[in-house]
Amino acid sequence: MKITNLLAISLGLAFTSTLYSQDIKTAEAVTAPVEVIDRLNIPGPLTFNENEFLLAMSKQNSATWAQQQYIMRDDVLTNYKELINISYFDKEIEMETAIKQKVEFVEKRRSKDKYSFVNVTESPDGKEIIVDYLTTETPAEGEPYAEYNLDRFKNMDIGGKKSFIIFSYSKRIAGDLKYAAKSLSKERNRLMEAAITTAIPPVTYKPTEVEKKKK
C-alpha cells in the first residue's frame, strides 16, 4: 500500500512565527507514577507497528487537556526507544493553529540541527493532518540521539460535543547522529503507513483535578 494513495494532499510550510495557545505544546515525558489513572479510558494495551504499548503516564495538564503516554514493556519513560503520546483537548481547537505551532517548533531548530526536517500531510477528506519530523539532541549526560516523530491531528464531534486529539508516535536511535538520522529517515514510509492504518483509539474523558507543577 502506497502512502501517496492514502495521503495525497501536501500542505505548504510557510507559516508565520506567531505562537498560539500553550495548550498545544506536547509535554515532556516524565517519570511514571506508582499508580496510573486512565483519564481517557482507552482500552489497552495499544498496538502500533505490530508492537504493544502499555500506559505509563497520565496527567491532567489543564482543565481541558489530559495527556497519556505509552511505552513498550521493557522501555522506560526517562530514556525510551519508542513512545506513544495521546493529548486530548476537551474543547474545539483550530487545526491550522496546532499545525502551525508544531511546524514553527521544528523550523526554529533547523539553523542548529542540520539533520532535522518536517513534513505536513493532509488526508484526502481533510479531517486529519499528520506532521512528521526529525530532530536530534545532544544531552549533557548520555548519548546523543535522533528522534523521529509523527503527530496525527484530528477534530472530533461526538453528540455535538467538540474536542481535539493529537495521537503521536516517537522513535529514538542513540549514537552517531548522522547514522541515527539516516536510519530513521529510511523508516519514514513504513512508519507513516503504520500511522495511517492505525485507528485512533476511542476516548471517554474523565476529567480530574489539574496536577500542580513541581517546584
mmCIF file of C-alpha atoms in Angstrom:
data_model
loop_
_atom_site.group_PDB
_atom_site.id
_atom_site.type_symbol
_atom_site.label_atom_id
_atom_site.label_comp_id
_atom_site.label_asym_id
_atom_site.label_seq_id
_atom_site.Cartn_x
_atom_site.Cartn_y
_atom_site.Cartn_z
ATOM 1 C CA MET A 1 0.000 0.000 0.000
ATOM 2 C CA LYS A 2 1.496 3.267 -1.074
ATOM 3 C CA ILE A 3 1.416 6.246 1.219
ATOM 4 C CA THR A 4 0.705 8.617 -1.636
ATOM 5 C CA ASN A 5 -2.585 6.854 -2.358
ATOM 6 C CA LEU A 6 -3.783 7.471 1.199
ATOM 7 C CA LEU A 7 -2.471 10.940 1.838
ATOM 8 C CA ALA A 8 -2.103 12.759 -1.432
ATOM 9 C CA ILE A 9 -2.512 16.402 -0.490
ATOM 10 C CA SER A 10 0.581 18.237 0.754
ATOM 11 C CA LEU A 11 0.433 21.494 2.686
ATOM 12 C CA GLY A 12 2.931 24.336 2.365
ATOM 13 C CA LEU A 13 5.196 25.089 5.293
ATOM 14 C CA ALA A 14 5.369 28.893 5.008
ATOM 15 C CA PHE A 15 3.689 29.775 8.267
ATOM 16 C CA THR A 16 4.062 32.906 10.365
ATOM 17 C CA SER A 17 6.113 32.913 13.566
ATOM 18 C CA THR A 18 3.215 33.872 15.863
ATOM 19 C CA LEU A 19 2.770 31.368 18.672
ATOM 20 C CA TYR A 20 -0.698 30.401 19.786
ATOM 21 C CA SER A 21 -2.279 28.628 22.743
ATOM 22 C CA GLN A 22 0.192 26.923 25.051
ATOM 23 C CA ASP A 23 -2.289 24.047 25.317
ATOM 24 C CA ILE A 24 -0.980 22.593 22.050
ATOM 25 C CA LYS A 25 2.585 22.086 23.255
ATOM 26 C CA THR A 26 3.357 18.453 23.968
ATOM 27 C CA ALA A 27 4.617 17.994 27.496
ATOM 28 C CA GLU A 28 7.945 16.248 28.030
ATOM 29 C CA ALA A 29 7.991 12.655 29.167
ATOM 30 C CA VAL A 30 8.049 12.348 32.938
ATOM 31 C CA THR A 31 8.677 9.522 35.355
ATOM 32 C CA ALA A 32 5.659 7.221 35.592
ATOM 33 C CA PRO A 33 3.725 7.464 38.864
ATOM 34 C CA VAL A 34 3.209 4.378 41.024
ATOM 35 C CA GLU A 35 -0.486 4.274 40.139
ATOM 36 C CA VAL A 36 -1.513 5.437 36.675
ATOM 37 C CA ILE A 37 -5.026 6.831 36.295
ATOM 38 C CA ASP A 38 -6.516 6.142 32.865
ATOM 39 C CA ARG A 39 -8.164 9.541 32.391
ATOM 40 C CA LEU A 40 -9.033 8.807 28.771
ATOM 41 C CA ASN A 41 -10.482 5.341 29.445
ATOM 42 C CA ILE A 42 -8.640 3.818 26.477
ATOM 43 C CA PRO A 43 -8.669 0.002 26.206
ATOM 44 C CA GLY A 44 -5.099 -1.260 26.309
ATOM 45 C CA PRO A 45 -2.507 -2.209 25.509
ATOM 46 C CA LEU A 46 -2.200 -0.106 22.357
ATOM 47 C CA THR A 47 -0.757 -1.668 19.214
ATOM 48 C CA PHE A 48 1.374 0.288 16.754
ATOM 49 C CA ASN A 49 3.582 -1.139 14.012
ATOM 50 C CA GLU A 50 2.958 -4.636 15.449
ATOM 51 C CA ASN A 51 4.315 -3.633 18.883
ATOM 52 C CA GLU A 52 2.364 -3.372 22.135
ATOM 53 C CA PHE A 53 2.476 -0.204 24.241
ATOM 54 C CA LEU A 54 1.432 -0.015 27.887
ATOM 55 C CA LEU A 55 0.102 3.007 29.757
ATOM 56 C CA ALA A 56 2.978 4.541 31.720
ATOM 57 C CA MET A 57 1.900 8.133 32.437
ATOM 58 C CA SER A 58 -1.362 10.046 32.703
ATOM 59 C CA LYS A 59 -1.617 13.716 33.558
ATOM 60 C CA GLN A 60 -4.273 16.428 33.799
ATOM 61 C CA ASN A 61 -2.307 19.385 32.417
ATOM 62 C CA SER A 62 -5.215 21.849 32.478
ATOM 63 C CA ALA A 63 -8.969 21.845 32.981
ATOM 64 C CA THR A 64 -9.426 20.848 29.323
ATOM 65 C CA TRP A 65 -6.191 18.987 28.469
ATOM 66 C CA ALA A 66 -5.436 15.417 29.518
ATOM 67 C CA GLN A 67 -2.313 13.603 28.350
ATOM 68 C CA GLN A 68 -1.291 9.949 28.416
ATOM 69 C CA GLN A 69 1.943 8.234 27.376
ATOM 70 C CA TYR A 70 2.550 4.611 26.477
ATOM 71 C CA ILE A 71 5.806 2.669 26.192
ATOM 72 C CA MET A 72 6.795 -0.889 25.333
ATOM 73 C CA ARG A 73 7.075 -3.371 28.193
ATOM 74 C CA ASP A 74 10.865 -3.241 28.587
ATOM 75 C CA ASP A 75 11.200 0.504 27.939
ATOM 76 C CA VAL A 76 11.380 3.422 30.407
ATOM 77 C CA LEU A 77 9.880 6.899 30.107
ATOM 78 C CA THR A 78 13.051 8.708 31.068
ATOM 79 C CA ASN A 79 15.019 7.136 28.235
ATOM 80 C CA TYR A 80 12.521 5.466 25.903
ATOM 81 C CA LYS A 81 13.195 3.964 22.490
ATOM 82 C CA GLU A 82 9.588 4.205 21.289
ATOM 83 C CA LEU A 83 6.656 6.105 22.772
ATOM 84 C CA ILE A 84 3.022 6.907 22.025
ATOM 85 C CA ASN A 85 1.625 10.180 23.372
ATOM 86 C CA ILE A 86 -2.081 10.999 23.312
ATOM 87 C CA SER A 87 -3.138 14.552 24.095
ATOM 88 C CA TYR A 88 -6.897 15.063 24.402
ATOM 89 C CA PHE A 89 -8.419 18.547 24.497
ATOM 90 C CA ASP A 90 -11.953 18.801 25.800
ATOM 91 C CA LYS A 91 -12.691 21.789 23.606
ATOM 92 C CA GLU A 92 -12.593 22.877 19.981
ATOM 93 C CA ILE A 93 -9.168 23.838 18.637
ATOM 94 C CA GLU A 94 -8.368 25.134 15.173
ATOM 95 C CA MET A 95 -6.408 22.513 13.264
ATOM 96 C CA GLU A 96 -4.361 25.132 11.430
ATOM 97 C CA THR A 97 -3.259 26.678 14.718
ATOM 98 C CA ALA A 98 -1.961 23.372 16.034
ATOM 99 C CA ILE A 99 -0.139 22.548 12.804
ATOM 100 C CA LYS A 100 1.423 25.990 12.591
ATOM 101 C CA GLN A 101 2.860 25.796 16.081
ATOM 102 C CA LYS A 102 4.364 22.358 15.540
ATOM 103 C CA VAL A 103 5.995 23.322 12.234
ATOM 104 C CA GLU A 104 7.413 26.509 13.716
ATOM 105 C CA PHE A 105 8.919 24.483 16.565
ATOM 106 C CA VAL A 106 10.890 22.331 14.121
ATOM 107 C CA GLU A 107 11.761 25.159 11.728
ATOM 108 C CA LYS A 108 13.364 27.152 14.552
ATOM 109 C CA ARG A 109 15.714 24.249 15.234
ATOM 110 C CA ARG A 110 16.962 23.887 11.685
ATOM 111 C CA SER A 111 19.696 26.526 11.941
ATOM 112 C CA LYS A 112 21.400 24.458 14.670
ATOM 113 C CA ASP A 113 20.115 20.991 13.783
ATOM 114 C CA LYS A 114 21.310 20.097 10.279
ATOM 115 C CA TYR A 115 19.592 16.703 10.288
ATOM 116 C CA SER A 116 16.111 17.993 11.118
ATOM 117 C CA PHE A 117 13.204 18.064 8.683
ATOM 118 C CA VAL A 118 9.433 18.490 8.818
ATOM 119 C CA ASN A 119 6.592 17.433 6.520
ATOM 120 C CA VAL A 120 2.862 18.147 6.637
ATOM 121 C CA THR A 121 0.336 15.830 5.002
ATOM 122 C CA GLU A 122 -3.451 16.096 4.860
ATOM 123 C CA SER A 123 -5.877 13.208 4.493
ATOM 124 C CA PRO A 124 -7.986 13.207 1.297
ATOM 125 C CA ASP A 125 -11.136 14.051 3.290
ATOM 126 C CA GLY A 126 -9.379 16.924 5.081
ATOM 127 C CA LYS A 127 -10.378 15.655 8.527
ATOM 128 C CA GLU A 128 -6.913 14.685 9.692
ATOM 129 C CA ILE A 129 -3.408 16.075 9.282
ATOM 130 C CA ILE A 130 -0.088 14.371 10.030
ATOM 131 C CA VAL A 131 3.035 16.350 10.850
ATOM 132 C CA ASP A 132 6.121 14.153 10.780
ATOM 133 C CA TYR A 133 9.548 15.466 11.672
ATOM 134 C CA LEU A 134 13.042 14.511 12.759
ATOM 135 C CA THR A 135 15.199 16.262 15.340
ATOM 136 C CA THR A 136 18.485 15.462 17.083
ATOM 137 C CA GLU A 137 19.615 16.042 20.651
ATOM 138 C CA THR A 138 22.987 16.054 22.394
ATOM 139 C CA PRO A 139 22.154 15.912 26.109
ATOM 140 C CA ALA A 140 24.593 16.937 28.827
ATOM 141 C CA GLU A 141 24.533 13.356 30.065
ATOM 142 C CA GLY A 142 24.118 10.229 27.994
ATOM 143 C CA GLU A 143 24.469 9.533 24.283
ATOM 144 C CA PRO A 144 23.276 11.907 21.556
ATOM 145 C CA TYR A 145 20.203 10.666 19.709
ATOM 146 C CA ALA A 146 17.971 11.298 16.719
ATOM 147 C CA GLU A 147 14.208 11.250 17.198
ATOM 148 C CA TYR A 148 11.541 10.744 14.534
ATOM 149 C CA ASN A 149 8.025 11.896 15.410
ATOM 150 C CA LEU A 150 4.583 11.533 13.892
ATOM 151 C CA ASP A 151 1.821 13.823 15.180
ATOM 152 C CA ARG A 152 -1.659 12.978 13.932
ATOM 153 C CA PHE A 153 -4.157 15.804 14.493
ATOM 154 C CA LYS A 154 -7.908 15.243 14.443
ATOM 155 C CA ASN A 155 -11.015 17.226 15.372
ATOM 156 C CA MET A 156 -13.840 15.176 16.877
ATOM 157 C CA ASP A 157 -17.559 15.812 17.286
ATOM 158 C CA ILE A 158 -19.391 13.282 19.465
ATOM 159 C CA GLY A 159 -23.048 14.043 20.107
ATOM 160 C CA GLY A 160 -22.483 17.727 19.406
ATOM 161 C CA LYS A 161 -19.538 17.881 21.821
ATOM 162 C CA LYS A 162 -16.439 19.153 20.023
ATOM 163 C CA SER A 163 -12.969 18.039 21.063
ATOM 164 C CA PHE A 164 -9.484 17.665 19.630
ATOM 165 C CA ILE A 165 -6.910 14.868 19.795
ATOM 166 C CA ILE A 166 -3.233 14.539 18.924
ATOM 167 C CA PHE A 167 -2.014 10.965 18.519
ATOM 168 C CA SER A 168 1.796 10.973 18.473
ATOM 169 C CA TYR A 169 4.459 8.329 17.948
ATOM 170 C CA SER A 170 8.172 8.818 18.653
ATOM 171 C CA LYS A 171 11.182 6.624 17.935
ATOM 172 C CA ARG A 172 14.737 7.316 19.072
ATOM 173 C CA ILE A 173 18.079 5.935 17.944
ATOM 174 C CA ALA A 174 21.126 6.804 20.056
ATOM 175 C CA GLY A 175 24.716 7.094 18.907
ATOM 176 C CA ASP A 176 26.276 8.773 15.896
ATOM 177 C CA LEU A 177 23.784 11.435 14.809
ATOM 178 C CA LYS A 178 24.423 11.102 11.087
ATOM 179 C CA TYR A 179 23.860 7.355 11.180
ATOM 180 C CA ALA A 180 20.849 7.623 13.520
ATOM 181 C CA ALA A 181 19.155 10.317 11.418
ATOM 182 C CA LYS A 182 19.754 8.359 8.211
ATOM 183 C CA SER A 183 18.381 5.155 9.736
ATOM 184 C CA LEU A 184 15.199 6.877 10.933
ATOM 185 C CA SER A 185 14.720 8.623 7.582
ATOM 186 C CA LYS A 186 14.758 5.214 5.878
ATOM 187 C CA GLU A 187 11.929 4.095 8.175
ATOM 188 C CA ARG A 188 9.722 7.096 7.368
ATOM 189 C CA ASN A 189 7.464 5.466 4.760
ATOM 190 C CA ARG A 190 6.874 2.369 6.870
ATOM 191 C CA LEU A 191 6.077 4.382 9.993
ATOM 192 C CA MET A 192 3.841 6.761 8.052
ATOM 193 C CA GLU A 193 1.873 3.803 6.739
ATOM 194 C CA ALA A 194 1.567 2.439 10.268
ATOM 195 C CA ALA A 195 0.275 5.816 11.478
ATOM 196 C CA ILE A 196 -2.282 5.990 8.683
ATOM 197 C CA THR A 197 -3.602 2.465 9.182
ATOM 198 C CA THR A 198 -3.689 2.601 12.987
ATOM 199 C CA ALA A 199 -7.090 3.668 14.259
ATOM 200 C CA ILE A 200 -7.099 6.427 16.858
ATOM 201 C CA PRO A 201 -8.436 4.706 19.991
ATOM 202 C CA PRO A 202 -11.857 5.730 21.327
ATOM 203 C CA VAL A 203 -11.707 8.178 24.214
ATOM 204 C CA THR A 204 -14.065 8.540 27.153
ATOM 205 C CA TYR A 205 -12.719 11.548 29.022
ATOM 206 C CA LYS A 206 -12.761 11.506 32.824
ATOM 207 C CA PRO A 207 -11.502 14.927 33.993
ATOM 208 C CA THR A 208 -9.614 15.071 37.263
ATOM 209 C CA GLU A 209 -8.026 17.826 39.316
ATOM 210 C CA VAL A 210 -5.259 19.682 37.494
ATOM 211 C CA GLU A 211 -1.894 18.492 38.758
ATOM 212 C CA LYS A 212 0.233 21.106 40.478
ATOM 213 C CA LYS A 213 3.576 21.915 38.912
ATOM 214 C CA LYS A 214 6.588 20.688 40.824
ATOM 215 C CA LYS A 215 8.679 23.470 42.319
#
